[in-house]
């Protein structure tokens, strides 16, 4: 199994202290967390893309380019690239450039995105967002593989023997399809034989497991080899402590503050108590043994080989956050790496071992 640390770069007051960092300080924190993830041995670091409050992750290529310059080994992920909102030609140019600068360490997780404000910002409607996502991906995919591209498109000017630069470094970059609730994203992934990444954050396990079963069915329908399937899954929170009692004590004020925030703004409440949240959500809160057992329980339903964890402290102190990640990597990750297979493809950068990306 492989492990990613992912941030959506949420920018709002700390749920415990009520203090909101400046925008500059929040971006510095993201960079520090990326360095910590590589130091601790995480396999990937991901940055989301959102174009509405309370997120400041509207330029993931810029953030990941900075992370690429500071790191050597860790793979770089988008979580997700909102292709339904983007021109696929421009998106390709940005990500091909980033892949060169990182020495072939880029993976993309694409998705339609969500949120009314960002749809309105880009003049995308609920009715056309799926078609936009599929069209953008099909054009993006062609550009990554072909020196000249022709495409009849609905949502951008048509392409006729178009050349797009720079030409790719990874041939091609690996693209995962992010899915929270939609069979459209699942079917698109299966059609092209691409890996799937389940959000697995908001609800109990059942709806996500159903979508993954659908993905496997569609994968078989499109006649791909079942041995080539790769599935990733998210988590709703992380706190690893030596004992379960300590984890509940530390996390309770965070949960209660989040619950109050949801109720204040009329957001749906799925888990009414911390105990229910720990038991039925995908959050990994408890002792190392409890975390191992819970990941296995999810793996029985998902068959996933990649797991994402929150890169941000999210109500924990910096020391608590570091201790939790350190304990995860020392006591949890080694067990899961032994007991759950890794994805069926190479993970290392494409550079030869004796060659590194240029640093200036």
Coordinates of N, CA and C in Angstrom, one line a residue, residues 8-203:
X8 N -6.3 20.5 0.8 CA -7.2 21.3 -0.1 C -6.9 22.8 0.2
X9 N -6.0 23.1 1.1 CA -5.6 24.4 1.5 C -6.8 25.2 2.0
X10 N -7.5 24.6 2.9 CA -8.6 25.3 3.6 C -8.0 26.5 4.3
X11 N -8.7 27.7 4.2 CA -8.2 28.9 4.9 C -9.4 29.4 5.7
X12 N -9.4 29.0 7.0 CA -10.5 29.5 7.9 C -9.9 29.4 9.3
X13 N -10.6 30.0 10.3 CA -10.0 29.9 11.6 C -9.8 28.5 12.2
X14 N -8.8 28.3 13.0 CA -8.5 27.1 13.6 C -9.7 26.7 14.5
X15 N -10.2 25.4 14.4 CA -11.5 25.1 15.1 C -11.3 25.1 16.6
X16 N -10.1 25.1 17.1 CA -10.0 25.1 18.6 C -9.6 26.5 19.1
X17 N -8.6 27.2 18.5 CA -8.2 28.5 18.9 C -9.0 29.6 18.4
X18 N -9.6 29.4 17.2 CA -10.3 30.5 16.5 C -9.4 31.5 15.8
X19 N -8.1 31.2 15.8 CA -7.2 32.1 15.1 C -7.0 31.7 13.6
X20 N -7.1 32.7 12.8 CA -6.9 32.4 11.3 C -5.6 32.9 10.9
X21 N -4.7 32.1 10.3 CA -3.4 32.5 9.8 C -3.6 33.4 8.6
X22 N -2.6 34.2 8.3 CA -2.6 35.0 7.1 C -2.5 34.1 5.9
X23 N -2.9 34.6 4.7 CA -2.8 33.8 3.5 C -1.3 33.4 3.3
X24 N -0.4 34.3 3.5 CA 1.0 34.0 3.3 C 1.4 32.9 4.2
X25 N 1.1 33.0 5.5 CA 1.5 32.0 6.5 C 0.8 30.6 6.2
X26 N -0.4 30.6 5.6 CA -1.1 29.4 5.3 C -0.3 28.7 4.1
X27 N 0.1 29.4 3.1 CA 0.9 28.8 2.1 C 2.2 28.3 2.6
X28 N 2.9 29.0 3.5 CA 4.1 28.5 4.0 C 3.9 27.2 4.8
X29 N 2.8 27.1 5.5 CA 2.4 25.9 6.2 C 2.3 24.7 5.3
X30 N 1.7 24.9 4.1 CA 1.6 23.9 3.1 C 3.0 23.4 2.7
X31 N 3.9 24.3 2.4 CA 5.2 23.9 2.0 C 5.9 23.1 3.1
X32 N 5.8 23.6 4.4 CA 6.4 22.9 5.5 C 5.8 21.4 5.6
X33 N 4.5 21.3 5.4 CA 3.9 20.0 5.5 C 4.3 19.1 4.4
X34 N 4.6 19.6 3.2 CA 5.1 18.8 2.1 C 6.5 18.3 2.5
X35 N 7.3 19.2 3.0 CA 8.7 18.7 3.5 C 8.6 17.7 4.6
X36 N 7.7 17.9 5.5 CA 7.5 16.9 6.5 C 7.0 15.5 6.0
X37 N 6.1 15.6 5.0 CA 5.7 14.3 4.4 C 6.8 13.6 3.7
X38 N 7.7 14.3 3.0 CA 8.8 13.6 2.4 C 9.8 13.1 3.5
X39 N 10.0 13.9 4.5 CA 10.9 13.5 5.6 C 10.5 12.2 6.3
X40 N 9.2 12.1 6.5 CA 8.6 10.9 7.2 C 8.4 9.7 6.3
X41 N 8.6 9.9 5.0 CA 8.5 8.7 4.1 C 7.2 8.5 3.4
X42 N 6.4 9.5 3.3 CA 5.1 9.4 2.5 C 5.5 9.2 1.1
X43 N 4.6 8.6 0.4 CA 4.8 8.3 -1.1 C 4.4 9.4 -2.0
X44 N 3.5 10.2 -1.5 CA 3.0 11.3 -2.4 C 2.5 12.5 -1.5
X45 N 2.5 13.7 -2.2 CA 1.9 14.9 -1.6 C 1.0 15.5 -2.6
X46 N -0.3 15.7 -2.1 CA -1.3 16.2 -3.1 C -1.8 17.6 -2.7
X47 N -2.2 18.4 -3.7 CA -2.8 19.7 -3.5 C -4.1 19.7 -4.3
X48 N -5.2 20.1 -3.7 CA -6.5 20.2 -4.3 C -6.6 21.4 -5.2
X49 N -7.7 21.5 -5.9 CA -8.0 22.7 -6.7 C -9.5 23.1 -6.4
X50 N -9.6 24.3 -5.9 CA -11.0 24.8 -5.6 C -10.9 26.3 -5.9
X51 N -12.1 26.8 -6.3 CA -12.2 28.2 -6.7 C -13.3 28.9 -6.0
X52 N -13.3 28.7 -4.7 CA -14.4 29.3 -3.8 C -13.9 29.2 -2.4
X53 N -14.5 30.0 -1.5 CA -14.3 30.0 -0.1 C -14.6 28.6 0.5
X54 N -14.0 28.2 1.5 CA -12.8 28.8 2.2 C -11.5 28.3 1.7
X55 N -11.4 27.9 0.4 CA -10.1 27.4 -0.1 C -9.3 28.4 -0.8
X56 N -8.0 28.2 -0.7 CA -7.1 29.1 -1.5 C -6.1 28.2 -2.4
X57 N -6.8 27.2 -2.9 CA -6.0 26.2 -3.7 C -6.4 26.4 -5.2
X58 N -6.5 27.6 -5.6 CA -7.0 27.9 -7.0 C -5.8 27.7 -8.0
X59 N -4.6 27.6 -7.6 CA -3.4 27.5 -8.5 C -2.5 26.3 -8.1
X60 N -3.0 25.0 -8.2 CA -2.2 23.9 -7.7 C -0.9 23.7 -8.4
X61 N -0.9 24.1 -9.7 CA 0.4 23.9 -10.4 C 1.5 24.8 -9.9
X62 N 1.1 26.0 -9.4 CA 2.1 26.9 -8.8 C 2.6 26.3 -7.5
X63 N 1.7 25.9 -6.7 CA 2.1 25.3 -5.4 C 2.9 24.1 -5.5
X64 N 2.5 23.2 -6.4 CA 3.2 21.9 -6.6 C 4.6 22.2 -7.3
X65 N 4.7 23.2 -8.1 CA 6.0 23.5 -8.6 C 7.0 24.0 -7.6
X66 N 6.5 24.7 -6.6 CA 7.3 25.1 -5.4 C 7.7 23.9 -4.6
X67 N 6.7 23.0 -4.4 CA 7.0 21.7 -3.7 C 8.0 20.9 -4.4
X68 N 7.9 20.9 -5.7 CA 8.9 20.1 -6.6 C 10.3 20.6 -6.4
X69 N 10.4 21.9 -6.3 CA 11.8 22.5 -6.1 C 12.4 22.2 -4.7
X70 N 11.5 21.9 -3.7 CA 12.0 21.7 -2.4 C 12.2 20.3 -2.0
X71 N 11.7 19.4 -2.9 CA 11.7 17.9 -2.6 C 12.5 17.2 -3.6
X72 N 12.8 15.9 -3.3 CA 13.5 15.1 -4.2 C 12.8 13.8 -4.7
X73 N 12.1 13.1 -3.7 CA 11.6 11.8 -4.0 C 10.1 11.7 -4.1
X74 N 9.4 12.5 -3.3 CA 8.0 12.3 -3.1 C 7.2 12.6 -4.4
X75 N 6.2 11.8 -4.8 CA 5.4 12.1 -6.0 C 4.4 13.2 -5.7
X76 N 4.0 13.9 -6.7 CA 3.2 15.1 -6.6 C 1.8 14.8 -7.2
X77 N 0.8 15.0 -6.5 CA -0.6 14.7 -6.9 C -1.4 16.0 -7.0
X78 N -2.4 16.0 -7.9 CA -3.5 17.0 -7.8 C -4.7 16.3 -7.2
X79 N -5.5 17.1 -6.4 CA -6.6 16.4 -5.7 C -7.8 17.3 -5.5
X80 N -8.5 17.5 -6.5 CA -8.4 17.1 -7.9 C -8.2 18.2 -8.8
X81 N -7.7 17.9 -10.0 CA -7.7 18.9 -11.1 C -9.1 19.0 -11.7
X82 N -9.7 20.1 -11.6 CA -11.1 20.3 -12.0 C -11.3 20.5 -13.5
X83 N -11.1 19.5 -14.3 CA -11.1 19.6 -15.7 C -12.4 20.1 -16.3
X84 N -13.5 20.0 -15.6 CA -14.7 20.5 -16.1 C -14.7 22.0 -16.2
X85 N -13.8 22.7 -15.5 CA -13.7 24.1 -15.4 C -12.6 24.7 -16.3
X86 N -11.8 23.8 -16.8 CA -10.5 24.3 -17.4 C -10.5 24.0 -18.9
X87 N -9.7 24.8 -19.6 CA -9.4 24.5 -21.0 C -8.3 23.4 -21.0
X88 N -8.6 22.3 -21.7 CA -7.7 21.2 -21.6 C -6.3 21.5 -22.2
X89 N -6.3 22.4 -23.2 CA -5.0 22.7 -23.8 C -4.1 23.5 -22.8
X90 N -4.7 24.4 -22.1 CA -4.0 25.2 -21.1 C -3.6 24.3 -19.9
X91 N -4.5 23.5 -19.5 CA -4.2 22.5 -18.4 C -3.0 21.6 -18.8
X92 N -3.0 21.1 -20.0 CA -1.9 20.3 -20.4 C -0.6 21.1 -20.4
X93 N -0.6 22.3 -20.9 CA 0.7 23.1 -20.9 C 1.2 23.3 -19.4
X94 N 0.3 23.6 -18.5 CA 0.7 23.8 -17.1 C 1.3 22.5 -16.5
X95 N 0.6 21.4 -16.7 CA 1.0 20.1 -16.1 C 2.2 19.5 -16.8
X96 N 2.3 19.6 -18.1 CA 3.5 19.1 -18.7 C 4.7 19.8 -18.3
X97 N 4.6 21.2 -18.1 CA 5.7 21.9 -17.6 C 6.1 21.5 -16.2
X98 N 5.1 21.3 -15.3 CA 5.3 20.9 -13.9 C 6.0 19.5 -13.9
X99 N 5.6 18.6 -14.8 CA 6.2 17.3 -14.8 C 7.6 17.3 -15.2
X100 N 8.0 18.2 -16.2 CA 9.4 18.4 -16.5 C 10.2 18.9 -15.3
X101 N 9.7 19.9 -14.6 CA 10.4 20.6 -13.5 C 10.5 19.6 -12.3
X102 N 9.6 18.7 -12.2 CA 9.7 17.8 -11.1 C 10.4 16.5 -11.4
X103 N 10.9 16.3 -12.6 CA 11.6 15.1 -13.0 C 10.7 13.9 -13.1
X104 N 9.5 14.1 -13.6 CA 8.6 13.0 -13.8 C 8.0 12.5 -12.6
X105 N 7.6 13.3 -11.6 CA 7.0 12.9 -10.4 C 5.5 13.2 -10.3
X106 N 4.9 13.6 -11.4 CA 3.5 14.0 -11.3 C 2.5 12.9 -11.6
X107 N 1.5 12.9 -10.7 CA 0.3 12.1 -11.0 C -0.9 13.1 -10.9
X108 N -1.9 12.9 -11.8 CA -3.1 13.8 -11.8 C -4.2 13.0 -11.2
X109 N -5.0 13.6 -10.4 CA -6.4 13.1 -10.1 C -7.3 14.1 -10.6
X110 N -8.1 13.7 -11.6 CA -9.1 14.7 -12.2 C -10.5 14.5 -11.7
X111 N -11.3 15.5 -11.9 CA -12.7 15.4 -11.5 C -13.4 16.6 -12.0
X112 N -14.7 16.6 -11.9 CA -15.5 17.7 -12.4 C -15.5 18.9 -11.4
X113 N -15.1 18.6 -10.2 CA -15.1 19.7 -9.2 C -16.5 19.8 -8.6
X114 N -16.7 20.6 -7.6 CA -18.0 20.8 -7.1 C -18.1 22.2 -6.5
X115 N -19.3 22.6 -6.1 CA -19.6 23.9 -5.5 C -20.2 24.9 -6.5
X116 N -21.3 25.5 -6.1 CA -22.0 26.4 -7.0 C -21.2 27.6 -7.3
X117 N -20.5 28.2 -6.4 CA -19.7 29.4 -6.6 C -18.7 29.2 -7.7
X118 N -17.9 28.1 -7.7 CA -16.9 28.0 -8.7 C -17.5 27.6 -10.1
X119 N -18.7 26.9 -10.1 CA -19.4 26.7 -11.4 C -19.8 28.0 -12.0
X120 N -20.3 28.9 -11.2 CA -20.8 30.2 -11.7 C -19.6 31.1 -12.1
X121 N -18.5 30.9 -11.4 CA -17.3 31.7 -11.8 C -16.8 31.3 -13.2
X122 N -17.0 30.1 -13.6 CA -16.5 29.6 -14.9 C -17.6 29.3 -15.9
X123 N -18.8 29.8 -15.5 CA -20.0 29.6 -16.4 C -20.2 28.2 -16.8
X124 N -20.1 27.3 -15.8 CA -20.4 25.9 -16.0 C -21.7 25.5 -15.3
X125 N -22.6 24.8 -15.9 CA -23.9 24.5 -15.4 C -23.9 23.0 -14.8
X126 N -24.8 22.7 -13.9 CA -25.0 21.3 -13.5 C -25.3 20.4 -14.6
X127 N -26.0 20.9 -15.7 CA -26.4 20.1 -16.8 C -25.2 19.7 -17.7
X128 N -24.2 20.6 -17.8 CA -23.1 20.3 -18.8 C -21.8 20.0 -18.1
X129 N -21.8 19.9 -16.8 CA -20.5 19.7 -16.2 C -19.9 18.3 -16.5
X130 N -20.7 17.3 -16.6 CA -20.2 16.0 -16.9 C -19.6 15.9 -18.3
X131 N -20.4 16.5 -19.2 CA -19.9 16.5 -20.6 C -18.6 17.3 -20.8
X132 N -18.5 18.4 -20.0 CA -17.3 19.2 -20.1 C -16.1 18.4 -19.5
X133 N -16.3 17.7 -18.4 CA -15.3 16.9 -17.8 C -14.8 15.8 -18.8
X134 N -15.7 15.1 -19.4 CA -15.3 14.0 -20.3 C -14.7 14.6 -21.6
X135 N -15.2 15.7 -22.1 CA -14.6 16.2 -23.3 C -13.2 16.7 -23.0
X136 N -13.0 17.5 -21.9 CA -11.7 18.0 -21.6 C -10.7 16.9 -21.4
X137 N -11.1 15.8 -20.7 CA -10.2 14.7 -20.5 C -9.8 14.0 -21.8
X138 N -10.7 13.9 -22.7 CA -10.4 13.2 -24.0 C -9.4 14.0 -24.8
X139 N -9.6 15.4 -24.8 CA -8.6 16.2 -25.5 C -7.3 16.2 -24.8
X140 N -7.3 16.4 -23.5 CA -6.1 16.3 -22.7 C -5.3 15.1 -22.9
X141 N -6.0 14.0 -22.9 CA -5.4 12.6 -23.1 C -4.7 12.6 -24.5
X142 N -5.4 13.1 -25.5 CA -4.8 13.1 -26.9 C -3.5 13.9 -26.9
X143 N -3.6 15.1 -26.4 CA -2.4 16.0 -26.4 C -1.2 15.3 -25.8
X144 N -1.5 14.6 -24.7 CA -0.3 14.0 -24.0 C 0.3 12.9 -24.8
X145 N -0.4 12.3 -25.8 CA 0.0 11.1 -26.5 C 0.4 11.4 -27.9
X146 N -0.1 12.5 -28.5 CA 0.1 12.8 -29.9 C 0.8 14.1 -30.2
X147 N 1.7 14.1 -31.2 CA 2.4 15.4 -31.5 C 1.5 16.4 -32.1
X148 N 0.4 15.9 -32.9 CA -0.5 16.8 -33.5 C -1.9 16.3 -33.2
X149 N -2.8 17.2 -32.8 CA -4.1 16.8 -32.3 C -5.2 17.5 -33.1
X150 N -6.2 16.7 -33.6 CA -7.4 17.3 -34.1 C -8.6 16.8 -33.3
X151 N -9.5 17.7 -33.0 CA -10.6 17.3 -32.1 C -11.8 18.3 -32.4
X152 N -13.0 17.7 -32.6 CA -14.2 18.4 -32.7 C -14.8 18.6 -31.3
X153 N -14.9 19.8 -30.8 CA -15.2 20.1 -29.4 C -16.4 21.0 -29.3
X154 N -17.2 20.8 -28.2 CA -18.3 21.7 -28.0 C -18.0 22.9 -27.1
X155 N -17.0 22.7 -26.2 CA -16.8 23.7 -25.1 C -15.5 24.5 -25.2
X156 N -14.8 24.4 -26.3 CA -13.7 25.2 -26.6 C -13.5 25.1 -28.2
X157 N -12.7 26.1 -28.8 CA -12.5 26.0 -30.2 C -12.0 24.7 -30.7
X158 N -12.4 24.2 -31.8 CA -11.9 22.9 -32.3 C -10.4 23.0 -32.6
X159 N -9.8 21.8 -32.6 CA -8.4 21.7 -32.9 C -8.2 21.0 -34.2
X160 N -7.3 21.5 -35.0 CA -6.9 20.9 -36.3 C -5.4 20.8 -36.5
X161 N -4.9 19.6 -36.4 CA -3.4 19.4 -36.4 C -2.7 20.4 -35.5
X162 N -3.2 20.6 -34.3 CA -2.7 21.5 -33.3 C -1.4 20.9 -32.7
X163 N -0.4 21.7 -32.5 CA 0.8 21.3 -31.7 C 0.8 22.1 -30.4
X164 N 1.0 21.4 -29.3 CA 1.0 22.0 -28.0 C 2.3 21.7 -27.3
X165 N 2.9 22.7 -26.7 CA 4.2 22.6 -26.1 C 4.2 23.0 -24.7
X166 N 5.1 22.5 -23.8 CA 6.2 21.5 -24.2 C 5.6 20.1 -24.4
X167 N 6.4 19.4 -25.2 CA 6.0 18.0 -25.3 C 6.3 17.2 -24.0
X168 N 5.6 16.1 -23.7 CA 5.6 15.6 -22.4 C 6.9 15.0 -21.9
X169 N 7.1 14.9 -20.6 CA 8.2 14.2 -20.0 C 7.9 12.8 -19.7
X170 N 6.8 12.6 -18.9 CA 6.3 11.2 -18.7 C 5.4 11.0 -20.0
X171 N 5.5 9.8 -20.5 CA 4.8 9.5 -21.7 C 3.9 8.2 -21.5
X172 N 2.7 8.4 -21.0 CA 2.1 9.7 -20.6 C 2.1 9.8 -19.1
X173 N 1.6 10.9 -18.6 CA 1.4 11.1 -17.1 C 0.3 10.1 -16.7
X174 N 0.4 9.6 -15.5 CA -0.7 8.8 -15.0 C -1.9 9.7 -14.5
X175 N -3.1 9.3 -14.9 CA -4.3 10.1 -14.5 C -5.2 9.2 -13.8
X176 N -5.6 9.6 -12.5 CA -6.6 9.0 -11.7 C -7.9 9.7 -11.9
X177 N -9.0 9.1 -11.7 CA -10.3 9.8 -11.8 C -10.9 9.8 -10.4
X178 N -11.1 11.1 -9.9 CA -11.7 11.2 -8.6 C -13.2 11.1 -8.6
X179 N -13.8 10.4 -7.7 CA -15.2 10.2 -7.6 C -15.7 10.3 -6.2
X180 N -16.7 11.0 -6.0 CA -17.4 11.1 -4.7 C -18.7 10.3 -4.7
X181 N -19.5 10.7 -5.7 CA -20.9 10.1 -5.8 C -21.3 9.7 -7.2
X182 N -20.5 10.0 -8.2 CA -20.9 10.0 -9.5 C -20.5 8.7 -10.3
X183 N -21.4 8.1 -10.9 CA -21.1 7.0 -11.8 C -20.5 7.4 -13.1
X184 N -20.7 8.7 -13.5 CA -20.1 9.3 -14.7 C -18.6 9.2 -14.6
X185 N -18.0 9.7 -13.5 CA -16.6 9.6 -13.3 C -16.0 8.2 -13.3
X186 N -16.8 7.3 -12.6 CA -16.4 5.9 -12.5 C -16.3 5.3 -13.9
X187 N -17.3 5.6 -14.7 CA -17.4 5.0 -16.1 C -16.3 5.5 -17.0
X188 N -16.0 6.8 -16.8 CA -14.9 7.4 -17.6 C -13.6 6.8 -17.3
X189 N -13.3 6.5 -16.0 CA -12.1 5.9 -15.6 C -12.0 4.5 -16.2
X190 N -13.1 3.7 -16.0 CA -13.1 2.3 -16.5 C -12.9 2.3 -18.0
X191 N -13.6 3.2 -18.7 CA -13.5 3.2 -20.2 C -12.1 3.3 -20.7
X192 N -11.3 4.1 -20.1 CA -9.9 4.3 -20.5 C -8.9 3.4 -19.8
X193 N -9.4 2.6 -18.9 CA -8.4 1.8 -18.1 C -7.6 2.5 -17.1
X194 N -8.1 3.6 -16.6 CA -7.4 4.5 -15.6 C -7.8 4.1 -14.2
X195 N -6.8 4.4 -13.3 CA -7.1 4.2 -11.8 C -8.2 5.1 -11.3
X196 N -8.9 4.7 -10.2 CA -9.9 5.4 -9.6 C -9.5 5.8 -8.2
X197 N -9.9 7.1 -7.8 CA -9.7 7.5 -6.5 C -11.0 7.9 -5.8
X198 N -11.4 7.2 -4.8 CA -12.7 7.4 -4.2 C -12.5 8.5 -3.1
X199 N -13.3 9.5 -3.1 CA -13.2 10.6 -2.1 C -13.3 10.0 -0.7
X200 N -14.4 9.2 -0.4 CA -14.5 8.4 0.8 C -14.3 9.3 2.1
X201 N -15.0 10.4 2.1 CA -14.8 11.4 3.2 C -16.1 11.7 4.0
X202 N -17.1 12.0 3.3 CA -18.3 12.6 3.9 C -19.2 11.5 4.6
X203 N -19.4 10.4 3.9 CA -20.4 9.4 4.3 C -19.8 8.1 4.9

